[in-house]
């Protein structure tokens, strides 16, 4: 037997209290050090893996072969006593140096089927990458898993996973690993059809009796076929003469996107700064700031004179470019670098903001937006974005329970 530098130990069996403590206690009498350790419990089954090396400071001159033989013999006896199985491997299995190209790959789906996950993991293999760990993040309202990936081509992996995700009907997010994931973050969301359901201007149009005209212009603008400012002014002009009380009624009609409260509440507990930027109107966004305790907000303002909408806007326009500029302003105020910002939107006027952010998320977005964003979420739950950020459903529920 070769005198290799490390011994890998894998213990498997039915999980119950005290197994890890007993096994580690068995190792404690030997001159070994633990250089890697991981434990997973899945479906009541325990897998405990450890990589050991001889600590020559404790036992100078001792041969690794002899120590590892004694360790194997002792662990075998303990394993029989605990009714678990032990497997061993020898090699130079020191912990690898930190790889700056490590990635997190998150997969989300209403129902995550084995075939879809097989296709995704095959993409990882084709990119020459290795899956070091897979962890379930949530089982509802969507199923999501996160993979830690090392090696391979990140660009190739992103491209292939985007294509495979579309084929398999799942969402896949690819993000770089590193300390930035644990730092302070800023998340900025679009409002209409992102934070809330529907378009505010169409709700106002229902009270003004011009729904069809405004809906046509809105759809063209969201597809990127019309200049946003021009289309916005044209739609607002159709509201001329509408009683301002209609704004109050629309404010009461607004419904948050499912999961919106949970996402904002959870991120604020984690120290995120949260903001909204909208091509809509401050008369609506101001109430959302109060409702959700948001830190930042920017939107356009409807002009009201003598209790009536004039069909005009007051002040500078928040358009596609303005949203990106606003994201930068919010980041400066929050003291957060752009690399640690997250932007969420659904329309073409969100594209500059999504590109400017460290992570741009297309949420139930138009095709042109899905194609250009860093990642796309097609499930109808805004809190699914928490899973992309590595937050588990259990962590969310525990925080709610102890709030």
PDB file of N, CA and C in Angstrom, residues 27-120:
ATOM      1  N   UNK A  27     -11.594   9.312  16.446  1.00  0.00           N
ATOM      2  CA  UNK A  27     -10.411   9.871  15.793  1.00  0.00           C
ATOM      3  C   UNK A  27      -9.524  10.658  16.750  1.00  0.00           C
ATOM      4  N   UNK A  28     -10.110  11.144  17.850  1.00  0.00           N
ATOM      5  CA  UNK A  28      -9.401  12.080  18.723  1.00  0.00           C
ATOM      6  C   UNK A  28      -8.155  11.490  19.382  1.00  0.00           C
ATOM      7  N   UNK A  29      -8.056  10.178  19.470  1.00  0.00           N
ATOM      8  CA  UNK A  29      -6.902   9.574  20.141  1.00  0.00           C
ATOM      9  C   UNK A  29      -5.721   9.370  19.203  1.00  0.00           C
ATOM     10  N   UNK A  30      -5.904   9.709  17.914  1.00  0.00           N
ATOM     11  CA  UNK A  30      -4.841   9.498  16.935  1.00  0.00           C
ATOM     12  C   UNK A  30      -4.177  10.826  16.564  1.00  0.00           C
ATOM     13  N   UNK A  31      -2.905  10.769  16.169  1.00  0.00           N
ATOM     14  CA  UNK A  31      -2.183  11.993  15.785  1.00  0.00           C
ATOM     15  C   UNK A  31      -2.558  12.441  14.367  1.00  0.00           C
ATOM     16  N   UNK A  32      -3.833  12.780  14.176  1.00  0.00           N
ATOM     17  CA  UNK A  32      -4.307  13.207  12.853  1.00  0.00           C
ATOM     18  C   UNK A  32      -4.978  14.568  12.968  1.00  0.00           C
ATOM     19  N   UNK A  33      -4.989  15.273  11.868  1.00  0.00           N
ATOM     20  CA  UNK A  33      -5.691  16.555  11.763  1.00  0.00           C
ATOM     21  C   UNK A  33      -6.736  16.442  10.657  1.00  0.00           C
ATOM     22  N   UNK A  34      -7.857  17.152  10.840  1.00  0.00           N
ATOM     23  CA  UNK A  34      -8.919  17.174   9.838  1.00  0.00           C
ATOM     24  C   UNK A  34      -8.658  18.338   8.885  1.00  0.00           C
ATOM     25  N   UNK A  35      -8.506  18.029   7.597  1.00  0.00           N
ATOM     26  CA  UNK A  35      -8.260  19.082   6.615  1.00  0.00           C
ATOM     27  C   UNK A  35      -9.498  19.371   5.759  1.00  0.00           C
ATOM     28  N   UNK A  36     -10.490  18.507   5.835  1.00  0.00           N
ATOM     29  CA  UNK A  36     -11.759  18.768   5.148  1.00  0.00           C
ATOM     30  C   UNK A  36     -12.839  17.950   5.836  1.00  0.00           C
ATOM     31  N   UNK A  37     -14.044  18.507   5.919  1.00  0.00           N
ATOM     32  CA  UNK A  37     -15.129  17.829   6.628  1.00  0.00           C
ATOM     33  C   UNK A  37     -16.458  18.322   6.080  1.00  0.00           C
ATOM     34  N   UNK A  38     -17.359  17.403   5.821  1.00  0.00           N
ATOM     35  CA  UNK A  38     -18.701  17.778   5.376  1.00  0.00           C
ATOM     36  C   UNK A  38     -19.685  16.701   5.800  1.00  0.00           C
ATOM     37  N   UNK A  39     -20.870  17.141   6.228  1.00  0.00           N
ATOM     38  CA  UNK A  39     -21.921  16.214   6.628  1.00  0.00           C
ATOM     39  C   UNK A  39     -23.227  16.611   5.971  1.00  0.00           C
ATOM     40  N   UNK A  40     -23.944  15.622   5.452  1.00  0.00           N
ATOM     41  CA  UNK A  40     -25.234  15.846   4.812  1.00  0.00           C
ATOM     42  C   UNK A  40     -26.208  14.794   5.317  1.00  0.00           C
ATOM     43  N   UNK A  41     -27.445  15.228   5.608  1.00  0.00           N
ATOM     44  CA  UNK A  41     -28.520  14.295   5.941  1.00  0.00           C
ATOM     45  C   UNK A  41     -29.611  14.468   4.904  1.00  0.00           C
ATOM     46  N   UNK A  42     -29.936  13.409   4.202  1.00  0.00           N
ATOM     47  CA  UNK A  42     -30.949  13.457   3.154  1.00  0.00           C
ATOM     48  C   UNK A  42     -31.883  12.273   3.331  1.00  0.00           C
ATOM     49  N   UNK A  43     -33.161  12.572   3.545  1.00  0.00           N
ATOM     50  CA  UNK A  43     -34.137  11.500   3.720  1.00  0.00           C
ATOM     51  C   UNK A  43     -33.824  10.605   4.899  1.00  0.00           C
ATOM     52  N   UNK A  44     -33.267  11.193   5.968  1.00  0.00           N
ATOM     53  CA  UNK A  44     -32.952  10.416   7.160  1.00  0.00           C
ATOM     54  C   UNK A  44     -31.662   9.614   7.070  1.00  0.00           C
ATOM     55  N   UNK A  45     -30.931   9.748   5.946  1.00  0.00           N
ATOM     56  CA  UNK A  45     -29.667   9.035   5.773  1.00  0.00           C
ATOM     57  C   UNK A  45     -28.504  10.003   5.923  1.00  0.00           C
ATOM     58  N   UNK A  46     -27.535   9.616   6.711  1.00  0.00           N
ATOM     59  CA  UNK A  46     -26.362  10.435   6.979  1.00  0.00           C
ATOM     60  C   UNK A  46     -25.217  10.080   6.041  1.00  0.00           C
ATOM     61  N   UNK A  47     -24.562  11.117   5.526  1.00  0.00           N
ATOM     62  CA  UNK A  47     -23.279  10.941   4.858  1.00  0.00           C
ATOM     63  C   UNK A  47     -22.310  11.914   5.505  1.00  0.00           C
ATOM     64  N   UNK A  48     -21.266  11.367   6.108  1.00  0.00           N
ATOM     65  CA  UNK A  48     -20.237  12.172   6.757  1.00  0.00           C
ATOM     66  C   UNK A  48     -18.917  11.876   6.069  1.00  0.00           C
ATOM     67  N   UNK A  49     -18.291  12.919   5.533  1.00  0.00           N
ATOM     68  CA  UNK A  49     -17.020  12.742   4.854  1.00  0.00           C
ATOM     69  C   UNK A  49     -15.938  13.568   5.524  1.00  0.00           C
ATOM     70  N   UNK A  50     -14.750  12.994   5.654  1.00  0.00           N
ATOM     71  CA  UNK A  50     -13.619  13.708   6.251  1.00  0.00           C
ATOM     72  C   UNK A  50     -12.344  13.334   5.510  1.00  0.00           C
ATOM     73  N   UNK A  51     -11.454  14.313   5.411  1.00  0.00           N
ATOM     74  CA  UNK A  51     -10.118  14.060   4.879  1.00  0.00           C
ATOM     75  C   UNK A  51      -9.127  14.310   6.016  1.00  0.00           C
ATOM     76  N   UNK A  52      -8.300  13.317   6.284  1.00  0.00           N
ATOM     77  CA  UNK A  52      -7.373  13.367   7.421  1.00  0.00           C
ATOM     78  C   UNK A  52      -5.932  13.370   6.943  1.00  0.00           C
ATOM     79  N   UNK A  53      -5.099  14.050   7.702  1.00  0.00           N
ATOM     80  CA  UNK A  53      -3.665  13.949   7.473  1.00  0.00           C
ATOM     81  C   UNK A  53      -2.978  13.729   8.824  1.00  0.00           C
ATOM     82  N   UNK A  54      -1.806  13.135   8.789  1.00  0.00           N
ATOM     83  CA  UNK A  54      -1.038  12.887  10.020  1.00  0.00           C
ATOM     84  C   UNK A  54      -0.444  14.208  10.511  1.00  0.00           C
ATOM     85  N   UNK A  55      -0.610  14.459  11.802  1.00  0.00           N
ATOM     86  CA  UNK A  55      -0.033  15.659  12.430  1.00  0.00           C
ATOM     87  C   UNK A  55       1.339  15.279  12.977  1.00  0.00           C
ATOM     88  N   UNK A  56       2.370  15.562  12.198  1.00  0.00           N
ATOM     89  CA  UNK A  56       3.712  15.138  12.580  1.00  0.00           C
ATOM     90  C   UNK A  56       4.271  15.938  13.753  1.00  0.00           C
ATOM     91  N   UNK A  57       3.636  17.050  14.092  1.00  0.00           N
ATOM     92  CA  UNK A  57       4.076  17.793  15.273  1.00  0.00           C
ATOM     93  C   UNK A  57       3.740  17.021  16.540  1.00  0.00           C
ATOM     94  N   UNK A  58       2.644  16.236  16.480  1.00  0.00           N
ATOM     95  CA  UNK A  58       2.233  15.431  17.633  1.00  0.00           C
ATOM     96  C   UNK A  58       3.013  14.127  17.678  1.00  0.00           C
ATOM     97  N   UNK A  59       3.246  13.549  16.510  1.00  0.00           N
ATOM     98  CA  UNK A  59       3.938  12.250  16.456  1.00  0.00           C
ATOM     99  C   UNK A  59       5.037  12.309  15.412  1.00  0.00           C
ATOM    100  N   UNK A  60       6.142  12.977  15.715  1.00  0.00           N
ATOM    101  CA  UNK A  60       7.229  13.098  14.734  1.00  0.00           C
ATOM    102  C   UNK A  60       7.824  11.739  14.398  1.00  0.00           C
ATOM    103  N   UNK A  61       8.078  11.548  13.113  1.00  0.00           N
ATOM    104  CA  UNK A  61       8.717  10.316  12.670  1.00  0.00           C
ATOM    105  C   UNK A  61       7.775   9.160  12.421  1.00  0.00           C
ATOM    106  N   UNK A  62       6.514   9.278  12.811  1.00  0.00           N
ATOM    107  CA  UNK A  62       5.573   8.193  12.605  1.00  0.00           C
ATOM    108  C   UNK A  62       5.215   8.092  11.122  1.00  0.00           C
ATOM    109  N   UNK A  63       5.015   6.881  10.635  1.00  0.00           N
ATOM    110  CA  UNK A  63       4.658   6.707   9.227  1.00  0.00           C
ATOM    111  C   UNK A  63       3.151   6.885   9.046  1.00  0.00           C
ATOM    112  N   UNK A  64       2.771   7.517   7.962  1.00  0.00           N
ATOM    113  CA  UNK A  64       1.347   7.716   7.671  1.00  0.00           C
ATOM    114  C   UNK A  64       0.643   6.368   7.524  1.00  0.00           C
ATOM    115  N   UNK A  65       1.346   5.427   6.893  1.00  0.00           N
ATOM    116  CA  UNK A  65       0.736   4.115   6.662  1.00  0.00           C
ATOM    117  C   UNK A  65       0.285   3.473   7.975  1.00  0.00           C
ATOM    118  N   UNK A  66       1.129   3.521   8.958  1.00  0.00           N
ATOM    119  CA  UNK A  66       0.791   2.902  10.243  1.00  0.00           C
ATOM    120  C   UNK A  66      -0.376   3.618  10.914  1.00  0.00           C
ATOM    121  N   UNK A  67      -0.319   4.974  10.935  1.00  0.00           N
ATOM    122  CA  UNK A  67      -1.403   5.728  11.577  1.00  0.00           C
ATOM    123  C   UNK A  67      -2.728   5.460  10.873  1.00  0.00           C
ATOM    124  N   UNK A  68      -2.735   5.495   9.548  1.00  0.00           N
ATOM    125  CA  UNK A  68      -3.980   5.311   8.817  1.00  0.00           C
ATOM    126  C   UNK A  68      -4.543   3.897   8.995  1.00  0.00           C
ATOM    127  N   UNK A  69      -3.676   2.916   9.115  1.00  0.00           N
ATOM    128  CA  UNK A  69      -4.149   1.551   9.373  1.00  0.00           C
ATOM    129  C   UNK A  69      -4.844   1.482  10.730  1.00  0.00           C
ATOM    130  N   UNK A  70      -4.263   2.120  11.727  1.00  0.00           N
ATOM    131  CA  UNK A  70      -4.866   2.121  13.062  1.00  0.00           C
ATOM    132  C   UNK A  70      -6.196   2.892  13.064  1.00  0.00           C
ATOM    133  N   UNK A  71      -6.236   3.980  12.324  1.00  0.00           N
ATOM    134  CA  UNK A  71      -7.477   4.756  12.226  1.00  0.00           C
ATOM    135  C   UNK A  71      -8.571   3.919  11.578  1.00  0.00           C
ATOM    136  N   UNK A  72      -8.250   3.248  10.483  1.00  0.00           N
ATOM    137  CA  UNK A  72      -9.237   2.417   9.786  1.00  0.00           C
ATOM    138  C   UNK A  72      -9.769   1.317  10.707  1.00  0.00           C
ATOM    139  N   UNK A  73      -8.870   0.682  11.442  1.00  0.00           N
ATOM    140  CA  UNK A  73      -9.275  -0.403  12.334  1.00  0.00           C
ATOM    141  C   UNK A  73     -10.220   0.112  13.421  1.00  0.00           C
ATOM    142  N   UNK A  74      -9.887   1.268  14.002  1.00  0.00           N
ATOM    143  CA  UNK A  74     -10.723   1.826  15.074  1.00  0.00           C
ATOM    144  C   UNK A  74     -12.080   2.281  14.538  1.00  0.00           C
ATOM    145  N   UNK A  75     -12.079   2.923  13.356  1.00  0.00           N
ATOM    146  CA  UNK A  75     -13.339   3.385  12.781  1.00  0.00           C
ATOM    147  C   UNK A  75     -14.225   2.222  12.356  1.00  0.00           C
ATOM    148  N   UNK A  76     -13.616   1.149  11.890  1.00  0.00           N
ATOM    149  CA  UNK A  76     -14.408  -0.028  11.511  1.00  0.00           C
ATOM    150  C   UNK A  76     -15.161  -0.573  12.727  1.00  0.00           C
ATOM    151  N   UNK A  77     -14.487  -0.655  13.860  1.00  0.00           N
ATOM    152  CA  UNK A  77     -15.132  -1.153  15.077  1.00  0.00           C
ATOM    153  C   UNK A  77     -16.265  -0.220  15.508  1.00  0.00           C
ATOM    154  N   UNK A  78     -16.014   1.091  15.442  1.00  0.00           N
ATOM    155  CA  UNK A  78     -17.049   2.052  15.831  1.00  0.00           C
ATOM    156  C   UNK A  78     -18.226   1.994  14.862  1.00  0.00           C
ATOM    157  N   UNK A  79     -17.946   1.831  13.580  1.00  0.00           N
ATOM    158  CA  UNK A  79     -19.003   1.754  12.581  1.00  0.00           C
ATOM    159  C   UNK A  79     -19.909   0.552  12.816  1.00  0.00           C
ATOM    160  N   UNK A  80     -19.317  -0.577  13.160  1.00  0.00           N
ATOM    161  CA  UNK A  80     -20.128  -1.771  13.456  1.00  0.00           C
ATOM    162  C   UNK A  80     -21.017  -1.504  14.670  1.00  0.00           C
ATOM    163  N   UNK A  81     -20.434  -0.860  15.670  1.00  0.00           N
ATOM    164  CA  UNK A  81     -21.188  -0.564  16.887  1.00  0.00           C
ATOM    165  C   UNK A  81     -22.358   0.381  16.601  1.00  0.00           C
ATOM    166  N   UNK A  82     -22.171   1.330  15.656  1.00  0.00           N
ATOM    167  CA  UNK A  82     -23.203   2.321  15.344  1.00  0.00           C
ATOM    168  C   UNK A  82     -24.129   1.881  14.213  1.00  0.00           C
ATOM    169  N   UNK A  83     -23.837   0.722  13.630  1.00  0.00           N
ATOM    170  CA  UNK A  83     -24.618   0.203  12.499  1.00  0.00           C
ATOM    171  C   UNK A  83     -24.575   1.164  11.307  1.00  0.00           C
ATOM    172  N   UNK A  84     -23.366   1.619  10.977  1.00  0.00           N
ATOM    173  CA  UNK A  84     -23.158   2.443   9.789  1.00  0.00           C
ATOM    174  C   UNK A  84     -22.033   1.814   8.978  1.00  0.00           C
ATOM    175  N   UNK A  85     -21.816   2.305   7.770  1.00  0.00           N
ATOM    176  CA  UNK A  85     -20.775   1.772   6.907  1.00  0.00           C
ATOM    177  C   UNK A  85     -19.662   2.802   6.743  1.00  0.00           C
ATOM    178  N   UNK A  86     -18.427   2.298   6.679  1.00  0.00           N
ATOM    179  CA  UNK A  86     -17.266   3.173   6.503  1.00  0.00           C
ATOM    180  C   UNK A  86     -16.507   2.763   5.247  1.00  0.00           C
ATOM    181  N   UNK A  87     -16.152   3.771   4.455  1.00  0.00           N
ATOM    182  CA  UNK A  87     -15.341   3.539   3.255  1.00  0.00           C
ATOM    183  C   UNK A  87     -14.134   4.467   3.307  1.00  0.00           C
ATOM    184  N   UNK A  88     -13.031   4.017   2.684  1.00  0.00           N
ATOM    185  CA  UNK A  88     -11.779   4.771   2.779  1.00  0.00           C
ATOM    186  C   UNK A  88     -11.152   4.940   1.400  1.00  0.00           C
ATOM    187  N   UNK A  89     -10.377   5.993   1.310  1.00  0.00           N
ATOM    188  CA  UNK A  89      -9.588   6.214   0.103  1.00  0.00           C
ATOM    189  C   UNK A  89      -8.312   6.942   0.487  1.00  0.00           C
ATOM    190  N   UNK A  90      -7.198   6.594  -0.167  1.00  0.00           N
ATOM    191  CA  UNK A  90      -5.937   7.251   0.139  1.00  0.00           C
ATOM    192  C   UNK A  90      -5.473   8.051  -1.064  1.00  0.00           C
ATOM    193  N   UNK A  91      -4.815   9.166  -0.782  1.00  0.00           N
ATOM    194  CA  UNK A  91      -4.317  10.003  -1.867  1.00  0.00           C
ATOM    195  C   UNK A  91      -3.774  11.294  -1.332  1.00  0.00           C
ATOM    196  N   UNK A  92      -3.533  12.228  -2.254  1.00  0.00           N
ATOM    197  CA  UNK A  92      -3.032  13.534  -1.849  1.00  0.00           C
ATOM    198  C   UNK A  92      -4.193  14.524  -1.785  1.00  0.00           C
ATOM    199  N   UNK A  93      -5.275  14.109  -1.130  1.00  0.00           N
ATOM    200  CA  UNK A  93      -6.519  14.862  -1.142  1.00  0.00           C
ATOM    201  C   UNK A  93      -6.548  16.074  -0.256  1.00  0.00           C
ATOM    202  N   UNK A  94      -5.505  16.896  -0.307  1.00  0.00           N
ATOM    203  CA  UNK A  94      -5.544  18.146   0.439  1.00  0.00           C
ATOM    204  C   UNK A  94      -6.638  19.033  -0.128  1.00  0.00           C
ATOM    205  N   UNK A  95      -7.174  19.923   0.693  1.00  0.00           N
ATOM    206  CA  UNK A  95      -8.203  20.847   0.239  1.00  0.00           C
ATOM    207  C   UNK A  95      -7.630  21.717  -0.867  1.00  0.00           C
ATOM    208  N   UNK A  96      -8.359  21.850  -1.961  1.00  0.00           N
ATOM    209  CA  UNK A  96      -7.879  22.642  -3.080  1.00  0.00           C
ATOM    210  C   UNK A  96      -7.794  24.108  -2.705  1.00  0.00           C
ATOM    211  N   UNK A  97      -6.858  24.799  -3.310  1.00  0.00           N
ATOM    212  CA  UNK A  97      -6.758  26.241  -3.106  1.00  0.00           C
ATOM    213  C   UNK A  97      -8.015  26.922  -3.640  1.00  0.00           C
ATOM    214  N   UNK A  98      -8.288  28.099  -3.125  1.00  0.00           N
ATOM    215  CA  UNK A  98      -9.481  28.818  -3.544  1.00  0.00           C
ATOM    216  C   UNK A  98      -9.437  29.101  -5.040  1.00  0.00           C
ATOM    217  N   UNK A  99     -10.493  28.798  -5.721  1.00  0.00           N
ATOM    218  CA  UNK A  99     -10.607  29.021  -7.158  1.00  0.00           C
ATOM    219  C   UNK A  99     -11.423  30.285  -7.385  1.00  0.00           C
ATOM    220  N   UNK A 100     -10.817  31.367  -7.901  1.00  0.00           N
ATOM    221  CA  UNK A 100     -11.565  32.607  -8.095  1.00  0.00           C
ATOM    222  C   UNK A 100     -12.666  32.491  -9.139  1.00  0.00           C
ATOM    223  N   UNK A 101     -12.647  31.405  -9.898  1.00  0.00           N
ATOM    224  CA  UNK A 101     -13.658  31.216 -10.933  1.00  0.00           C
ATOM    225  C   UNK A 101     -14.803  30.311 -10.485  1.00  0.00           C
ATOM    226  N   UNK A 102     -14.896  30.047  -9.207  1.00  0.00           N
ATOM    227  CA  UNK A 102     -15.993  29.214  -8.707  1.00  0.00           C
ATOM    228  C   UNK A 102     -17.327  29.909  -8.948  1.00  0.00           C
ATOM    229  N   UNK A 103     -18.340  29.100  -9.193  1.00  0.00           N
ATOM    230  CA  UNK A 103     -19.664  29.634  -9.521  1.00  0.00           C
ATOM    231  C   UNK A 103     -20.732  28.992  -8.654  1.00  0.00           C
ATOM    232  N   UNK A 104     -21.821  29.732  -8.469  1.00  0.00           N
ATOM    233  CA  UNK A 104     -23.052  29.185  -7.900  1.00  0.00           C
ATOM    234  C   UNK A 104     -24.058  29.081  -9.041  1.00  0.00           C
ATOM    235  N   UNK A 105     -24.620  27.903  -9.218  1.00  0.00           N
ATOM    236  CA  UNK A 105     -25.668  27.701 -10.223  1.00  0.00           C
ATOM    237  C   UNK A 105     -26.948  27.334  -9.489  1.00  0.00           C
ATOM    238  N   UNK A 106     -27.977  28.163  -9.655  1.00  0.00           N
ATOM    239  CA  UNK A 106     -29.263  27.927  -8.991  1.00  0.00           C
ATOM    240  C   UNK A 106     -30.290  27.528 -10.032  1.00  0.00           C
ATOM    241  N   UNK A 107     -31.019  26.450  -9.761  1.00  0.00           N
ATOM    242  CA  UNK A 107     -32.048  25.947 -10.670  1.00  0.00           C
ATOM    243  C   UNK A 107     -33.391  26.037  -9.963  1.00  0.00           C
ATOM    244  N   UNK A 108     -34.382  26.656 -10.617  1.00  0.00           N
ATOM    245  CA  UNK A 108     -35.714  26.810 -10.038  1.00  0.00           C
ATOM    246  C   UNK A 108     -36.765  26.282 -11.011  1.00  0.00           C
ATOM    247  N   UNK A 109     -37.816  25.677 -10.460  1.00  0.00           N
ATOM    248  CA  UNK A 109     -38.919  25.202 -11.294  1.00  0.00           C
ATOM    249  C   UNK A 109     -40.134  24.957 -10.417  1.00  0.00           C
ATOM    250  N   UNK A 110     -41.320  25.089 -11.003  1.00  0.00           N
ATOM    251  CA  UNK A 110     -42.534  24.722 -10.275  1.00  0.00           C
ATOM    252  C   UNK A 110     -42.455  23.265  -9.847  1.00  0.00           C
ATOM    253  N   UNK A 111     -42.056  22.418 -10.799  1.00  0.00           N
ATOM    254  CA  UNK A 111     -41.801  21.002 -10.515  1.00  0.00           C
ATOM    255  C   UNK A 111     -40.459  20.653 -11.127  1.00  0.00           C
ATOM    256  N   UNK A 112     -39.498  20.291 -10.314  1.00  0.00           N
ATOM    257  CA  UNK A 112     -38.154  19.998 -10.798  1.00  0.00           C
ATOM    258  C   UNK A 112     -38.045  18.502 -11.066  1.00  0.00           C
ATOM    259  N   UNK A 113     -37.991  18.159 -12.340  1.00  0.00           N
ATOM    260  CA  UNK A 113     -37.977  16.747 -12.731  1.00  0.00           C
ATOM    261  C   UNK A 113     -36.545  16.249 -12.947  1.00  0.00           C
ATOM    262  N   UNK A 114     -36.314  14.950 -12.713  1.00  0.00           N
ATOM    263  CA  UNK A 114     -34.952  14.404 -12.857  1.00  0.00           C
ATOM    264  C   UNK A 114     -34.350  14.660 -14.227  1.00  0.00           C
ATOM    265  N   UNK A 115     -35.173  14.561 -15.274  1.00  0.00           N
ATOM    266  CA  UNK A 115     -34.652  14.764 -16.625  1.00  0.00           C
ATOM    267  C   UNK A 115     -34.113  16.163 -16.829  1.00  0.00           C
ATOM    268  N   UNK A 116     -34.808  17.150 -16.284  1.00  0.00           N
ATOM    269  CA  UNK A 116     -34.352  18.535 -16.414  1.00  0.00           C
ATOM    270  C   UNK A 116     -33.033  18.728 -15.677  1.00  0.00           C
ATOM    271  N   UNK A 117     -32.947  18.177 -14.468  1.00  0.00           N
ATOM    272  CA  UNK A 117     -31.722  18.333 -13.687  1.00  0.00           C
ATOM    273  C   UNK A 117     -30.573  17.552 -14.330  1.00  0.00           C
ATOM    274  N   UNK A 118     -30.895  16.419 -14.943  1.00  0.00           N
ATOM    275  CA  UNK A 118     -29.866  15.655 -15.654  1.00  0.00           C
ATOM    276  C   UNK A 118     -29.299  16.462 -16.813  1.00  0.00           C
ATOM    277  N   UNK A 119     -30.180  17.167 -17.528  1.00  0.00           N
ATOM    278  CA  UNK A 119     -29.730  17.982 -18.648  1.00  0.00           C
ATOM    279  C   UNK A 119     -28.843  19.129 -18.172  1.00  0.00           C
ATOM    280  N   UNK A 120     -29.214  19.733 -17.052  1.00  0.00           N
ATOM    281  CA  UNK A 120     -28.420  20.843 -16.511  1.00  0.00           C
ATOM    282  C   UNK A 120     -27.048  20.351 -16.058  1.00  0.00           C
TER     283      UNK A 120
END
